[in-house]
Coordinates of C-alpha atoms and ligand atoms in Angstrom, one line a residue:
X1 CA -37.2 42.9 25.8
X2 CA -36.4 40.2 28.4
X3 CA -33.4 37.9 28.1
X4 CA -35.5 34.9 27.1
X5 CA -37.0 36.7 24.1
X6 CA -33.6 37.9 22.9
X7 CA -32.4 34.4 23.1
X8 CA -35.4 33.1 21.1
X9 CA -34.9 35.7 18.4
X10 CA -31.2 34.9 18.2
X11 CA -31.6 31.1 18.0
X12 CA -32.2 31.0 14.2
X13 CA -29.2 33.2 13.7
X14 CA -27.0 30.9 15.8
X15 CA -28.2 27.9 13.8
X16 CA -27.5 29.7 10.5
X17 CA -24.1 30.7 11.7
X18 CA -23.3 27.1 12.8
X19 CA -24.5 25.8 9.5
X20 CA -22.4 28.3 7.6
X21 CA -19.3 27.3 9.6
X22 CA -19.9 23.6 8.9
X23 CA -20.4 24.5 5.2
X24 CA -17.2 26.5 5.1
X25 CA -15.4 23.6 6.8
X26 CA -16.9 21.1 4.3
X27 CA -16.0 23.3 1.4
X28 CA -12.5 23.9 2.7
X29 CA -11.8 20.2 3.2
X30 CA -13.4 19.3 -0.2
X31 CA -11.4 22.0 -2.0
X32 CA -8.3 20.6 -0.5
X33 CA -7.3 17.0 -1.2
X34 CA -6.1 14.3 1.1
X35 CA -2.5 15.3 0.3
X36 CA -3.1 18.8 1.6
X37 CA -5.0 17.8 4.7
X38 CA -2.2 15.4 5.6
X39 CA 0.7 17.5 4.3
X40 CA 2.4 17.8 7.7
X41 CA 2.0 14.1 8.4
X42 CA 2.8 11.9 5.4
X43 CA 2.5 11.5 1.7
X44 CA -0.8 10.2 0.6
X45 CA -0.6 7.5 -2.0
X46 CA -2.8 5.3 -4.2
X47 CA -2.3 2.2 -6.3
X48 CA -3.4 2.5 -9.9
X49 CA -4.0 0.4 -13.0
X50 CA -3.3 1.8 -16.5
X51 CA -7.1 2.1 -16.8
X52 CA -7.3 4.7 -14.0
X53 CA -5.0 7.1 -15.8
X54 CA -7.0 6.8 -19.1
X55 CA -10.2 8.2 -17.5
X56 CA -10.4 12.0 -17.1
X57 CA -12.5 12.0 -14.0
X58 CA -10.1 9.5 -12.3
X59 CA -7.1 11.5 -13.3
X60 CA -8.6 14.6 -11.6
X61 CA -9.3 12.6 -8.5
X62 CA -5.7 11.3 -8.4
X63 CA -4.2 14.8 -9.0
X64 CA -6.4 16.4 -6.3
X65 CA -5.8 13.9 -3.5
X66 CA -2.5 12.0 -4.0
X67 CA 1.2 12.8 -4.1
X68 CA 2.5 9.2 -4.3
X69 CA 1.5 6.5 -6.7
X70 CA 2.1 2.7 -6.8
X71 CA 1.4 0.5 -9.8
X72 CA -1.2 -2.1 -8.6
X73 CA 0.2 -4.8 -11.0
X74 CA 2.1 -3.2 -13.8
X75 CA 5.6 -3.2 -12.3
X76 CA 5.4 -6.7 -10.9
X77 CA 7.9 -9.2 -12.5
X78 CA 5.1 -11.3 -14.2
X79 CA 3.7 -8.2 -15.8
X80 CA 7.0 -6.6 -17.0
X81 CA 9.1 -9.7 -17.7
X82 CA 6.9 -12.7 -18.6
X83 CA 9.6 -14.6 -20.5
X84 CA 13.4 -14.3 -20.8
X85 CA 13.6 -11.8 -23.6
X86 CA 10.1 -10.4 -23.4
X87 CA 9.6 -7.0 -21.7
X88 CA 6.1 -5.4 -21.5
X89 CA 6.5 -1.8 -20.5
X90 CA 3.3 -0.3 -21.8
X91 CA 1.2 -0.2 -18.7
X92 CA 4.0 0.7 -16.3
X93 CA 5.2 3.4 -18.7
X94 CA 1.7 4.9 -19.0
X95 CA 1.4 5.2 -15.2
X96 CA 5.0 6.5 -14.8
X97 CA 4.5 9.1 -17.5
X98 CA 1.3 10.3 -15.9
X99 CA 3.3 10.7 -12.7
X100 CA 6.1 12.5 -14.4
X101 CA 3.7 14.9 -16.2
X102 CA 2.0 15.7 -12.9
X103 CA 5.0 15.8 -10.6
X104 CA 3.8 12.8 -8.5
X105 CA 6.4 10.5 -6.9
X106 CA 6.1 6.7 -7.2
X107 CA 6.6 3.8 -4.9
X108 CA 7.9 0.8 -7.0
X109 CA 6.0 -2.4 -6.4
X110 CA 7.6 -4.9 -6.5
X111 CA 10.9 -6.5 -7.4
X112 CA 10.4 -10.0 -5.8
X113 CA 7.2 -11.7 -5.0
X114 CA 6.5 -15.4 -5.0
X115 CA 3.1 -14.5 -6.6
X116 CA 3.0 -12.8 -10.0
X117 CA 6.7 -13.6 -10.4
X118 CA 8.8 -14.3 -13.6
X119 CA 8.5 -18.0 -13.0
X120 CA 10.8 -18.7 -15.9
X121 CA 13.7 -17.5 -13.8
X122 CA 13.5 -20.7 -11.7
X123 CA 13.9 -23.3 -14.5
X124 CA 16.2 -24.5 -17.2
X125 CA 15.1 -25.7 -20.7
X126 CA 14.2 -29.1 -19.3
X127 CA 12.0 -27.7 -16.5
X128 CA 14.4 -28.4 -13.7
X129 CA 15.4 -25.8 -11.1
X130 CA 18.5 -23.9 -12.2
X131 CA 21.3 -23.5 -9.8
X132 CA 21.3 -20.5 -7.4
X133 CA 24.0 -18.6 -9.3
X134 CA 22.0 -18.7 -12.6
X135 CA 18.9 -17.6 -10.7
X136 CA 20.7 -14.7 -9.1
X137 CA 22.2 -13.6 -12.4
X138 CA 18.6 -13.5 -13.9
X139 CA 17.2 -11.8 -10.9
X140 CA 20.0 -9.2 -10.9
X141 CA 19.5 -8.5 -14.6
X142 CA 15.7 -8.0 -14.0
X143 CA 16.2 -5.7 -11.0
X144 CA 18.8 -3.5 -12.6
X145 CA 16.8 -3.2 -15.8
X146 CA 13.5 -2.3 -14.0
X147 CA 15.0 0.0 -11.4
X148 CA 17.1 1.9 -13.9
X149 CA 14.2 2.5 -16.2
X150 CA 12.1 4.3 -13.5
X151 CA 14.7 5.7 -11.2
X152 CA 13.9 9.3 -12.2
X153 CA 10.4 8.9 -10.8
X154 CA 10.4 6.0 -8.3
X155 CA 11.7 7.1 -4.9
X156 CA 11.1 3.8 -3.0
X157 CA 10.9 0.2 -3.9
X158 CA 9.1 -2.8 -2.3
X159 CA 12.1 -5.0 -2.9
X160 CA 10.8 -8.2 -1.4
X161 CA 7.1 -8.8 -0.9
X162 CA 5.5 -11.4 1.5
X163 CA 8.4 -13.7 2.2
X164 CA 7.2 -14.6 5.7
X165 CA 4.7 -17.4 6.4
X166 CA 1.3 -17.0 8.2
X167 CA 1.8 -20.0 10.4
X168 CA 3.7 -23.2 10.8
X169 CA 7.2 -23.9 12.2
X170 CA 9.3 -22.0 9.7
X171 CA 8.9 -18.2 9.7
X172 CA 9.7 -18.1 6.0
X173 CA 7.0 -18.8 3.3
X174 CA 7.8 -22.1 1.7
X175 CA 7.7 -20.7 -1.8
X176 CA 9.7 -21.7 -4.9
X177 CA 12.0 -18.9 -4.1
X178 CA 12.7 -20.4 -0.7
X179 CA 13.0 -23.9 -2.1
X180 CA 15.7 -22.8 -4.5
X181 CA 17.6 -20.3 -2.4
X182 CA 16.5 -20.5 1.3
X183 CA 16.1 -17.0 2.8
X184 CA 19.3 -15.8 1.0
X185 CA 17.2 -14.5 -2.0
X186 CA 15.9 -11.7 0.3
X187 CA 19.3 -10.1 1.0
X188 CA 20.4 -10.7 -2.6
X189 CA 17.4 -8.7 -3.8
X190 CA 18.2 -5.8 -1.5
X191 CA 21.9 -5.8 -2.6
X192 CA 20.9 -5.7 -6.3
X193 CA 18.3 -3.0 -5.7
X194 CA 20.8 -0.8 -3.8
X195 CA 23.3 -1.3 -6.6
X196 CA 20.7 -0.3 -9.2
X197 CA 19.7 2.9 -7.4
X198 CA 21.7 4.0 -4.3
X199 CA 19.2 6.8 -3.6
X200 CA 15.9 4.8 -3.6
X201 CA 14.6 3.7 -0.1
X202 CA 14.2 0.0 0.1
X203 CA 11.4 -1.8 1.8
X204 CA 10.4 -5.3 3.0
X205 CA 6.6 -5.4 2.5
X206 CA 4.1 -7.8 4.0
X207 CA 0.4 -8.3 5.1
X208 CA -1.0 -9.5 8.5
X209 CA 1.8 -7.4 9.7
X210 CA 0.0 -6.5 12.9
X211 CA -0.4 -10.2 13.9
X212 CA 1.9 -10.6 16.9
X213 CA 3.5 -13.7 15.7
X214 CA 4.1 -12.6 12.2
X215 CA 5.3 -9.1 13.2
X216 CA 7.8 -10.7 15.5
X217 CA 9.1 -12.9 12.6
X218 CA 9.3 -9.8 10.4
X219 CA 11.1 -7.9 13.1
X220 CA 13.7 -10.6 13.6
X221 CA 14.4 -11.0 9.9
X222 CA 14.8 -7.3 9.4
X223 CA 17.0 -7.0 12.6
X224 CA 19.3 -9.8 11.4
X225 CA 19.6 -8.2 7.9
X226 CA 20.4 -4.8 9.3
X227 CA 23.0 -6.2 11.7
X228 CA 24.6 -8.0 8.7
X229 CA 24.7 -4.7 6.7
X230 CA 22.0 -5.6 4.2
X231 CA 20.7 -2.3 2.7
X232 CA 17.1 -2.3 3.9
X233 CA 15.7 1.1 4.9
X234 CA 12.1 0.4 5.7
X235 CA 9.1 -1.9 6.5
X236 CA 6.0 -1.7 4.4
X237 CA 2.9 -2.5 6.4
X238 CA 0.4 -3.4 3.8
X239 CA -2.7 -2.6 5.8
X240 CA -5.3 -4.9 4.4
X241 CA -7.6 -4.5 7.3
X242 CA -11.3 -4.7 8.1
X243 CA -14.0 -2.9 10.1
X244 CA -13.2 -4.9 13.2
X245 CA -9.5 -5.0 13.2
X246 CA -6.7 -4.5 13.9
X247 CA -7.4 -2.8 17.2
X248 CA -5.5 0.3 18.1
X249 CA -3.5 -1.8 20.5
X250 CA -2.5 -4.3 17.9
X251 CA -1.6 -1.6 15.5
X252 CA 0.4 0.4 18.1
X253 CA 2.2 -2.8 19.2
X254 CA 3.4 -3.5 15.6
X255 CA 4.4 0.1 15.0
X256 CA 6.2 0.3 18.3
X257 CA 8.1 -2.9 17.4
X258 CA 9.1 -1.8 13.9
X259 CA 9.7 1.9 14.6
X260 CA 13.1 1.7 16.3
X261 CA 14.4 -0.8 13.8
X262 CA 14.2 1.1 10.5
X263 CA 14.3 4.7 9.2
X264 CA 11.0 4.5 7.3
X265 CA 7.7 2.8 7.7
X266 CA 5.2 3.1 4.9
X267 CA 1.6 1.9 5.0
X268 CA 1.6 0.4 1.5
X269 CA -1.8 -1.1 0.6
X270 CA -4.4 0.3 2.9
X271 CA -8.0 -0.8 2.6
X272 CA -10.7 -1.6 5.2
X273 CA -13.1 -4.2 4.1
X274 CA -16.7 -4.5 5.4
X275 CA -16.3 -8.1 6.5
X276 CA -14.3 -10.2 8.9
X277 CA -11.8 -11.1 6.3
X278 CA -8.3 -9.6 6.5
X279 CA -4.9 -9.9 4.9
X280 CA -3.5 -10.1 1.4
X281 CA -4.6 -13.5 0.4
X282 CA -7.0 -14.2 -2.4
X283 CA -9.5 -16.3 -0.3
X284 CA -11.8 -13.4 0.1
X285 CA -15.4 -13.2 -1.1
X286 CA -16.0 -10.7 -3.8
X287 CA -19.8 -11.0 -3.2
X288 CA -19.3 -8.8 -0.1
X289 CA -22.2 -7.5 1.8
X290 CA -24.9 -4.8 1.5
X291 CA -24.0 -1.5 3.0
X292 CA -26.1 -0.4 6.1
X293 CA -25.8 2.7 8.2
X294 CA -24.2 0.6 11.0
X295 CA -21.5 -0.8 8.7
X296 CA -20.9 2.6 7.2
X297 CA -20.4 4.0 10.7
X298 CA -18.0 1.1 11.7
X299 CA -16.1 1.6 8.5
X300 CA -15.7 5.4 9.2
X301 CA -14.7 4.7 12.9
X302 CA -12.1 2.2 11.9
X303 CA -10.5 4.6 9.4
X304 CA -10.6 7.3 12.1
X305 CA -8.8 5.0 14.6
X306 CA -6.2 4.0 12.0
X307 CA -5.4 7.5 11.0
X308 CA -5.2 8.7 14.6
X309 CA -2.7 5.9 15.2
X310 CA -0.7 6.6 12.1
X311 CA -0.4 10.2 13.1
X312 CA 1.0 9.2 16.5
X313 CA 3.9 7.6 14.5
X314 CA 4.2 10.4 11.9
X315 CA 7.9 10.8 12.6
X316 CA 8.4 7.3 11.3
X317 CA 5.6 6.8 8.8
X318 CA 6.2 8.9 5.7
X319 CA 3.7 7.6 3.3
X320 CA 0.2 6.0 3.5
X321 CA -1.0 4.4 0.3
X322 CA -4.5 3.2 -0.5
X323 CA -4.8 0.0 -2.4
X324 CA -6.9 1.2 -5.3
X325 CA -8.6 4.5 -6.1
X326 CA -12.2 3.8 -5.5
X327 CA -14.6 0.9 -4.6
X328 CA -15.5 0.3 -8.2
X329 CA -11.9 -0.7 -9.0
X330 CA -10.9 -2.4 -5.8
X331 CA -9.2 -5.8 -6.0
X332 CA -11.8 -6.8 -3.3
X333 CA -14.8 -5.9 -5.4
X334 CA -17.0 -3.0 -4.9
X335 CA -19.3 -4.8 -2.4
X336 CA -16.5 -5.0 0.2
X337 CA -16.7 -1.2 0.3
X338 CA -13.0 -0.9 1.3
X339 CA -12.0 2.6 0.2
X340 CA -12.6 6.3 0.9
X341 CA -14.3 6.9 -2.5
X342 CA -17.3 5.1 -3.9
X343 CA -17.8 3.8 -7.4
X344 CA -19.1 7.2 -8.5
X345 CA -15.8 8.7 -7.1
X346 CA -17.7 10.4 -4.3
X347 CA -16.2 10.7 -0.8
X348 CA -17.7 8.3 1.7
X349 CA -18.3 9.0 5.4
X350 CA -14.8 7.6 6.2
X351 CA -13.3 10.3 4.1
X352 CA -15.1 13.1 6.0
X353 CA -14.2 11.4 9.3
X354 CA -10.5 11.3 8.7
X355 CA -10.3 14.8 7.2
X356 CA -12.7 16.4 9.7
X357 CA -10.7 15.7 12.8
X358 CA -7.6 17.4 11.5
Ligands
LIG401 O1 -3.7 -9.8 -16.6 C1 -4.9 -10.7 -16.6 C2 -5.7 -10.5 -17.7 O2 -5.0 -10.7 -18.9 C3 -6.9 -11.3 -17.6 O3 -7.9 -11.0 -18.7 C4 -7.7 -11.1 -16.3 C5 -8.8 -12.1 -16.1 O4 -9.2 -12.2 -14.8 O5 -6.7 -11.4 -15.3 C6 -5.6 -10.5 -15.3 O6 -4.8 -10.8 -14.3 C7 -5.3 -10.4 -13.0 C8 -4.3 -9.3 -12.5 O7 -4.7 -9.0 -11.1 C9 -4.4 -8.0 -13.3 O8 -5.7 -7.5 -13.3 C10 -5.2 -11.6 -12.1 O9 -6.2 -12.5 -12.5 C11 -5.5 -11.2 -10.7 O10 -5.3 -12.3 -9.8 C12 -4.6 -10.1 -10.3 O11 -4.9 -9.8 -9.0 C13 -3.9 -8.9 -8.3 C14 -3.3 -9.7 -7.1 O12 -2.4 -8.8 -6.4 C15 -2.5 -10.9 -7.6 O13 -2.3 -11.7 -6.5 C16 -4.7 -7.7 -7.8 O14 -5.1 -6.9 -8.9 C17 -3.7 -6.8 -6.9 O15 -4.5 -5.8 -6.3 C18 -3.1 -7.7 -5.8 O16 -2.2 -6.9 -5.1 C19 -1.6 -7.5 -4.0 C20 -0.2 -6.8 -3.8 O17 0.5 -6.8 -5.1 C21 0.6 -7.5 -2.7 N1 -0.2 -7.5 -1.5 C22 -1.5 -8.1 -1.6 C23 -2.3 -7.4 -2.7 C24 -3.7 -8.0 -2.7 O18 -3.6 -9.4 -3.1

């Protein structure tokens, strides 16, 4: 038989072998979870509501893919401590117990945030601002109580969330916290958190953290705190991104700025929405858009770029957390298509893209 005939005869075999290889690869990556695929890079995290851990199929998905969990809302001051003597532990306990039972670590989120805060802490009986000392005593009591309750399972805390502004002259957000205390509340919160749990790693956490102006302000604040001995160990880059941005350069610039400054960087709230909106504000549109092949491809490419870049900084980044488990429970609404799993809990092209290139 001549060479050409052999080659014709072998072609179906080659195709079959190729298909088999692809199938093996797909089976291997689908048998493994994200936490296994990225085991040598960073912990893989997810934010959860109490509802997620009540649903069997979602529990399975969490156990398979994630080795770090954040409460989406349940550990925030407004949820836990809505009035001076009122503590609501149910939801946070439910999620913490799920993690304890399954040997999953938790990132605590969050001790101080101008949004979803225990607003009663600001005021006296007549509705006037209390003095700073009274406020700090209340804040300290809150932080010590919360951190102590979960210190067996929480290994890191977002101590202060979103204290920097997105524009304007003053780098600090003009929140009630700032009006009452200036920027001093930030260092106080870190001191209280370290006192409550000397072992937990403590983060400043913010969004639009790849924006050059805001990242410079975050850098300068953290630099100043560290030079003054404030116990801050890490920067949380929220990672509320979209299919167009940030670019690799913008992300690398921010990571290169933060990396020499702190021991730990966590990507704390990753999602990639299929629109031009970005950031952690609530001015997004939940209507979203219809998914097309082009948008699906852009979504997968952006996730691929992000993970390639995160891996370049794997010595510094030790956890990447997705903000919600699947599109059906995303804070952005399912039509923004932000996550790796769809509403039916099925992996999307972005999932295969970031796991395939490993
Ligand atoms: O608890 C009430 C419930 O009683 C009521 O029935 C329901 C009706 O809408 O609202 C519930 O509260 C909602 C809460 O989530 C819990 O589901 C609030 O309206 C809603 O505004 C709140 O949104 C959360 C948002 O933070 C608050 O600003 C999102 O779920 C949460 O994903 C989001 O997370 C933040 C991070 O903590 C910090 N970074 C930005 C990120 C996105 O905004």
